[in-house]
Coordinates of C-alpha atoms and ligand atoms in Angstrom, one line a residue:
M1078 CA -186.3 103.2 44.6
Y1079 CA -183.5 100.6 44.1
T1080 CA -180.0 101.8 44.3
V1081 CA -176.9 99.6 43.5
P1082 CA -175.1 98.6 46.7
K1083 CA -171.4 98.3 47.2
L1084 CA -170.7 94.7 47.8
K1085 CA -169.1 93.6 51.0
S1086 CA -168.4 90.1 49.8
F1087 CA -167.8 88.7 46.2
S1088 CA -168.7 85.2 47.0
A1089 CA -171.2 83.3 44.7
A1090 CA -173.8 83.4 47.4
A1091 CA -173.4 87.2 48.0
L1092 CA -173.5 87.7 44.2
D1093 CA -176.6 85.7 43.8
K1094 CA -178.4 87.7 46.4
A1095 CA -177.4 91.0 44.9
V1096 CA -178.4 89.9 41.3
E1097 CA -181.9 88.8 42.7
K1098 CA -182.5 92.1 44.5
L1099 CA -181.6 94.0 41.3
L1100 CA -183.7 91.7 39.1
A1101 CA -186.7 92.3 41.2
A1102 CA -186.4 95.9 41.2
L1103 CA -186.0 95.7 37.3
K1104 CA -189.1 93.7 37.0
Q1105 CA -191.2 96.0 39.3
E1106 CA -190.1 99.3 37.5
A1107 CA -190.6 97.8 34.2
A1108 CA -194.2 96.9 35.0
S1109 CA -195.0 100.4 36.2
A1110 CA -193.7 102.0 32.9
K1111 CA -197.3 102.5 31.4
N1112 CA -196.7 105.3 28.9
E1113 CA -193.9 106.4 26.7
A1114 CA -192.8 109.2 29.0
D1115 CA -192.5 106.8 31.9
W1116 CA -190.7 104.3 29.9
K1117 CA -188.1 106.9 28.9
I1118 CA -187.4 107.7 32.4
F1119 CA -187.2 103.9 33.2
R1120 CA -184.9 103.3 30.3
D1121 CA -182.5 106.3 31.2
R1122 CA -182.5 105.2 35.0
W1123 CA -181.1 101.8 33.9
M1124 CA -179.2 102.4 30.9
A1125 CA -177.8 105.9 30.8
R1126 CA -174.1 106.0 30.3
K1127 CA -173.4 108.5 33.0
N1128 CA -175.1 107.1 36.1
G1129 CA -177.5 104.4 34.9
V1130 CA -177.8 101.2 37.0
L1131 CA -175.6 99.3 34.4
T1132 CA -172.8 101.8 34.7
E1133 CA -173.1 101.6 38.4
I1134 CA -172.8 97.8 38.5
N1135 CA -169.8 98.0 36.3
D1136 CA -168.2 100.5 38.5
L1137 CA -169.3 99.2 41.9
W1138 CA -169.3 95.4 41.4
L1139 CA -167.0 94.7 38.4
K1140 CA -164.3 97.2 38.8
A1141 CA -164.3 96.8 42.6
A1142 CA -164.0 93.0 42.5
P1143 CA -160.7 91.6 43.7
K1144 CA -158.7 89.8 40.9
E1145 CA -159.7 86.3 41.6
A1146 CA -163.5 87.2 41.5
K1147 CA -163.4 89.1 38.3
R1148 CA -164.2 86.4 36.0
E1149 CA -167.4 85.4 38.0
V1150 CA -168.4 89.0 38.6
G1151 CA -167.8 89.7 34.9
Q1152 CA -170.0 87.0 33.8
R1153 CA -172.9 88.1 35.9
V1154 CA -172.5 91.7 34.9
N1155 CA -172.6 90.7 31.3
E1156 CA -175.8 88.6 31.9
L1157 CA -177.4 91.4 33.7
K1158 CA -176.6 93.8 30.9
A1159 CA -178.3 91.5 28.4
T1160 CA -181.4 91.0 30.8
V1161 CA -181.7 94.7 31.3
T1162 CA -181.6 95.6 27.7
Q1163 CA -184.0 93.0 26.9
T1164 CA -186.4 94.0 29.6
V1165 CA -186.3 97.7 28.7
D1166 CA -186.8 96.9 25.1
K1167 CA -189.7 94.7 25.9
S1168 CA -191.4 96.9 28.3
R1169 CA -191.7 99.8 25.8
P1170 CA -195.5 100.5 25.6
G1171 CA -197.1 99.1 22.4
T1172 CA -193.9 98.0 20.8
A1173 CA -191.3 95.2 20.9
T1174 CA -190.8 94.9 17.2
A1175 CA -189.6 92.0 15.3
V1176 CA -186.4 93.7 14.7
S1177 CA -185.6 94.2 18.4
R1178 CA -186.8 90.6 19.2
A1179 CA -184.1 89.3 16.7
D1180 CA -181.6 91.7 18.1
L1181 CA -182.3 90.4 21.6
S1182 CA -182.1 86.8 20.6
V1183 CA -178.6 87.5 19.2
K1184 CA -177.6 89.2 22.5
A1185 CA -179.2 86.4 24.7
S1186 CA -177.3 83.7 22.6
L1187 CA -174.0 85.6 22.9
G1188 CA -174.5 85.7 26.6
T1189 CA -175.1 81.9 26.6
V1190 CA -172.0 81.3 24.6
V1191 CA -169.8 83.3 27.0
A1192 CA -171.4 81.7 30.0
T1193 CA -170.9 78.0 28.6
A1194 CA -167.4 78.7 27.3
A1195 CA -166.1 80.3 30.7
G1196 CA -164.4 77.3 32.3
P1197 CA -161.8 78.0 34.9
D1198 CA -159.1 78.6 32.3
A1199 CA -161.3 80.3 29.5
L1200 CA -160.6 83.8 28.5
D1201 CA -163.6 86.1 28.6
I1202 CA -163.1 88.5 25.8
T1203 CA -166.2 90.5 26.8
L1204 CA -164.5 91.8 30.0
P1205 CA -163.2 95.3 29.8
G1206 CA -159.5 95.5 28.8
I1207 CA -156.7 97.0 30.7
R1208 CA -155.7 100.5 29.1
R1209 CA -151.9 100.6 28.6
P1210 CA -150.5 104.0 28.1
L1211 CA -148.8 104.9 24.8
G1212 CA -145.2 106.0 24.8
S1213 CA -143.8 108.6 22.6
E1214 CA -140.5 109.4 20.7
H1215 CA -137.9 111.0 23.0
P1216 CA -137.3 114.7 22.0
V1217 CA -133.6 114.2 21.1
I1218 CA -134.3 111.0 19.2
K1219 CA -137.1 112.9 17.3
T1220 CA -134.8 115.7 16.5
M1221 CA -132.1 113.2 15.2
H1222 CA -134.7 111.6 13.0
E1223 CA -135.6 115.0 11.6
I1224 CA -132.0 116.0 10.9
V1225 CA -131.2 112.6 9.3
S1226 CA -134.2 112.7 7.1
V1227 CA -133.3 116.0 5.7
F1228 CA -130.0 114.6 4.5
R1229 CA -131.5 111.3 3.3
N1230 CA -133.7 113.4 1.2
L1231 CA -130.5 114.7 -0.4
G1232 CA -129.3 111.2 -1.1
Y1233 CA -127.2 110.7 1.9
S1234 CA -127.0 107.3 3.4
V1235 CA -127.0 106.7 7.1
Q1236 CA -123.8 105.1 8.8
E1237 CA -123.3 104.1 12.4
G1238 CA -120.2 103.1 14.4
P1239 CA -118.9 101.9 17.7
V1240 CA -119.3 104.2 20.9
I1241 CA -116.2 102.7 22.4
E1242 CA -113.5 103.7 20.0
T1243 CA -109.7 103.5 19.6
D1244 CA -107.6 106.4 20.1
Y1245 CA -106.6 106.0 16.4
Y1246 CA -110.1 106.4 15.0
N1247 CA -111.2 109.1 17.5
F1248 CA -108.1 111.3 17.3
E1249 CA -105.1 110.3 15.2
A1250 CA -106.7 109.5 11.9
L1251 CA -108.6 112.8 12.2
N1252 CA -105.5 114.7 12.2
F1253 CA -105.2 115.1 16.0
P1254 CA -101.5 113.8 16.5
P1255 CA -100.6 112.6 20.1
N1256 CA -100.0 115.5 22.2
H1257 CA -101.7 118.0 20.1
P1258 CA -103.4 120.7 22.0
A1259 CA -106.7 120.3 20.2
R1260 CA -107.2 116.9 22.2
D1261 CA -107.5 119.0 25.4
T1262 CA -110.9 120.5 23.9
Q1263 CA -112.2 116.8 23.7
D1264 CA -111.1 115.3 27.0
T1265 CA -113.0 112.0 27.4
L1266 CA -113.4 109.0 29.5
F1267 CA -110.7 106.4 28.9
I1268 CA -111.1 102.6 29.5
A1269 CA -108.9 101.6 32.6
G1270 CA -106.0 99.1 32.5
Q1271 CA -104.6 99.6 29.0
E1272 CA -101.3 101.3 29.7
A1273 CA -99.5 98.2 28.2
K1274 CA -101.0 99.0 24.8
P1275 CA -99.7 101.4 22.2
Q1276 CA -101.5 104.7 22.5
R1277 CA -103.4 104.4 19.1
E1278 CA -104.9 101.1 20.3
R1279 CA -106.2 102.4 23.6
L1280 CA -109.9 102.5 24.0
L1281 CA -112.1 105.4 25.0
L1282 CA -115.6 106.7 24.7
R1283 CA -115.7 108.6 21.5
T1284 CA -115.8 112.3 21.8
H1285 CA -117.6 112.9 18.4
T1286 CA -119.2 110.9 15.6
S1287 CA -116.3 111.7 13.2
P1288 CA -114.5 108.2 13.7
V1289 CA -117.3 106.8 11.5
Q1290 CA -116.2 109.1 8.6
I1291 CA -112.8 107.4 8.8
R1292 CA -114.3 103.9 9.0
T1293 CA -116.7 104.6 6.1
M1294 CA -113.9 105.8 3.8
E1295 CA -111.8 102.9 4.7
K1296 CA -114.3 100.6 3.2
M1297 CA -115.7 102.7 0.4
K1298 CA -114.4 104.5 -2.6
P1299 CA -115.7 108.0 -3.4
P1300 CA -118.3 109.4 -4.0
V1301 CA -119.2 109.2 -0.4
R1302 CA -122.4 110.9 1.0
I1303 CA -123.1 109.9 4.5
V1304 CA -124.9 111.1 7.6
I1305 CA -123.9 109.8 11.0
P1306 CA -126.1 110.0 14.1
G1307 CA -124.9 108.8 17.3
K1308 CA -124.0 109.2 21.1
V1309 CA -120.8 110.8 22.1
H1310 CA -119.0 111.5 25.6
R1311 CA -116.9 114.3 26.9
N1312 CA -115.3 114.7 30.4
D1313 CA -117.7 117.5 31.2
P1314 CA -119.5 117.7 34.6
P1315 CA -123.3 117.9 34.1
D1316 CA -125.0 121.3 34.5
A1317 CA -127.9 123.0 32.6
S1318 CA -126.0 123.1 29.3
H1319 CA -123.4 120.4 29.6
S1320 CA -123.7 116.6 29.9
P1321 CA -121.0 113.9 29.8
M1322 CA -123.0 112.1 27.2
F1323 CA -124.9 113.8 24.3
H1324 CA -125.8 113.3 20.7
Q1325 CA -124.4 114.5 17.4
V1326 CA -125.4 114.1 13.8
E1327 CA -122.5 114.6 11.5
G1328 CA -122.2 114.4 7.6
L1329 CA -119.5 113.9 5.0
A1330 CA -119.5 114.3 1.3
V1331 CA -116.5 113.4 -0.7
D1332 CA -116.2 113.5 -4.6
T1333 CA -114.4 115.0 -7.4
N1334 CA -114.8 118.8 -7.6
I1335 CA -116.6 119.4 -4.3
T1336 CA -116.2 123.1 -3.2
F1337 CA -117.0 125.3 -0.2
C1338 CA -120.0 126.4 -2.4
D1339 CA -121.5 123.0 -2.2
L1340 CA -120.9 123.0 1.6
K1341 CA -122.7 126.4 2.0
G1342 CA -125.6 125.2 -0.5
T1343 CA -126.2 122.1 1.2
L1344 CA -126.2 123.4 4.6
D1345 CA -128.3 126.4 3.9
H1346 CA -130.8 124.1 2.3
A1347 CA -130.7 121.9 5.4
M1348 CA -131.2 124.6 7.9
K1349 CA -134.2 125.9 5.9
A1350 CA -135.7 122.4 5.9
L1351 CA -135.2 122.2 9.7
F1352 CA -136.1 125.6 11.0
G1353 CA -138.3 127.1 8.2
S1354 CA -137.8 128.8 4.8
S1355 CA -137.0 132.2 6.2
V1356 CA -134.0 131.4 8.1
K1357 CA -130.7 133.0 6.9
T1358 CA -127.2 131.3 7.4
S1359 CA -123.8 132.9 8.1
F1360 CA -120.4 131.4 8.3
R1361 CA -117.3 132.6 10.3
P1362 CA -113.8 131.1 10.4
S1363 CA -113.0 128.4 13.0
F1364 CA -110.6 125.6 13.7
F1365 CA -111.0 121.9 13.5
P1366 CA -108.0 119.6 13.1
F1367 CA -109.7 117.5 10.5
T1368 CA -111.2 120.2 8.2
E1369 CA -109.3 123.1 6.5
P1370 CA -110.7 125.7 5.9
S1371 CA -113.1 125.3 9.0
A1372 CA -116.2 127.5 9.9
E1373 CA -118.9 127.8 12.3
M1374 CA -122.2 128.2 10.8
M1375 CA -124.9 130.4 12.4
V1376 CA -128.7 130.5 11.6
S1377 CA -130.6 133.7 12.0
C1378 CA -132.6 133.2 15.2
F1379 CA -135.8 131.4 14.5
I1380 CA -137.3 132.4 17.8
C1381 CA -137.1 136.2 17.4
G1382 CA -136.8 136.3 13.7
G1383 CA -133.3 137.7 13.9
S1384 CA -134.4 140.9 15.7
G1385 CA -132.8 140.0 19.0
K1386 CA -136.1 140.9 20.8
R1387 CA -139.3 139.2 21.8
G1388 CA -141.7 142.0 22.1
S1389 CA -139.9 144.3 24.7
E1390 CA -138.1 141.5 26.2
P1391 CA -134.5 140.5 25.1
C1392 CA -134.4 137.1 23.2
R1393 CA -132.3 134.6 25.4
P1394 CA -131.6 131.9 22.9
C1395 CA -129.7 134.1 20.5
K1396 CA -128.4 136.3 23.5
Q1397 CA -129.9 139.3 21.6
T1398 CA -127.6 138.9 18.7
G1399 CA -130.3 137.7 16.1
W1400 CA -127.9 134.7 15.3
I1401 CA -127.6 131.1 16.8
E1402 CA -124.5 129.1 16.4
I1403 CA -125.6 125.8 15.1
L1404 CA -122.9 123.8 13.8
G1405 CA -119.1 123.3 12.8
C1406 CA -118.1 122.4 9.2
G1407 CA -115.2 122.7 6.8
M1408 CA -113.6 121.2 3.9
V1409 CA -111.9 117.8 4.7
D1410 CA -108.2 118.3 5.5
P1411 CA -106.1 116.7 2.8
N1412 CA -104.0 114.9 5.8
V1413 CA -107.2 113.0 6.5
Y1414 CA -107.3 111.4 3.0
G1415 CA -103.8 110.1 3.6
F1416 CA -105.2 107.9 6.4
V1417 CA -107.8 106.2 4.2
D1418 CA -106.0 105.9 0.9
Y1419 CA -107.9 108.5 -0.9
D1420 CA -105.8 110.8 -3.4
P1421 CA -106.2 114.4 -2.2
R1422 CA -105.2 115.6 -5.8
K1423 CA -108.3 113.8 -7.2
V1424 CA -111.0 114.2 -4.5
S1425 CA -112.2 116.9 -2.2
G1426 CA -115.1 117.0 0.3
F1427 CA -116.7 118.6 3.2
A1428 CA -117.8 117.6 6.7
F1429 CA -120.2 119.1 9.2
G1430 CA -121.4 118.2 12.7
M1431 CA -124.1 119.4 15.0
G1432 CA -125.3 118.7 18.5
A1433 CA -128.9 117.0 18.4
D1434 CA -129.5 117.9 22.1
R1435 CA -128.7 121.5 21.6
I1436 CA -131.0 121.6 18.5
A1437 CA -133.8 119.9 20.5
I1438 CA -133.3 122.5 23.4
L1439 CA -133.6 125.4 20.9
K1440 CA -136.6 123.9 19.0
Y1441 CA -138.6 122.9 22.1
G1442 CA -137.5 125.9 24.4
V1443 CA -136.1 123.5 27.0
H1444 CA -133.8 125.3 29.5
D1445 CA -132.0 122.4 31.1
I1446 CA -130.2 119.6 29.0
Q1447 CA -130.5 117.3 32.2
L1448 CA -134.2 117.2 31.7
F1449 CA -133.6 115.0 28.5
F1450 CA -131.7 112.2 30.6
N1451 CA -133.4 112.1 33.9
G1452 CA -136.0 110.0 32.6
D1453 CA -139.0 111.8 34.2
V1454 CA -142.1 110.7 32.5
R1455 CA -143.9 114.1 33.4
F1456 CA -141.3 115.9 31.3
L1457 CA -141.0 113.3 28.4
E1458 CA -144.9 112.8 27.9
Q1459 CA -145.3 116.5 26.9
F1460 CA -143.6 115.6 23.6
G1461 CA -146.1 112.9 22.8
Ligands
ZN1372 ZN1 -133.4 135.5 19.0

């Protein structure tokens, strides 16, 4: 019984020889298929997808062929496929219908076309393609898109700004005066060699996306409703929960008669849209230089449902409290309006900001923020 050999050489002569042997075996086996049952065995032996002769020549000849021989081998394999299909069809006892003949002639002529067109530079479109792996969205980017789309649905527009900022936009205009202790909480990386410049013009890597609030208000009169996704930096050594580079999504709404109720209603809605309609929100007082009053918002733990426990185990993400701190927010400090020429007697507004990486960590149960930035495909492809 014929078996497909591995080829030692892919030269034209070696191919001719191999093809000749294969065709001889085909002819002989076709002739001995006298009844329907024999013919089916014959057909499966040559054409079965799993280990039929055609599949084997594809694997042992075409796939194994060196790059320079691929075209030549591909052409012969295609011709063999046409011949085998034709022979198997023809050898069926008592048949060979008009339909299959027509079918065969189409296949045969396609074979001829391919064979004639395949000059040295021709592209053989019948060769198997090269499979390229599909990428997927990075989990942090995916989370940022989700947060942004919640606010876009509320009518917010998206704004972006420079990652390298001046001291003025990153600190001063946000009500962090020079030497104010709140600057210590946002130590960052400064661009070297700027000692000659006045402090407010010195460049640094922004510590938050808030400078974009100032930049937007400078060029836009109220009402303002914006959401700001972006990359930020802090002078933090990397560990499981810190990274010198991370991502924020920040929002700002300024108009007449905006109150703390609007802030609470908006953020409560957003958290339900992000984490499910059953989450509750809670606010507690906090401090940020650019908002007054300021608050930290917590959501009821969407992992343990607020119970602090998962079965008999303690719930780690909420540290058994049933609440997860998720963002900082507050009413825009009237001092900030002074920097952008808004009249604090006429307008009011709120701002909020959240860490996109932290939310992605919570959503996907990731235990080390570094995994997001190591570029390990084995980690990232789990989110595809
Ligand atoms: Zn919990």
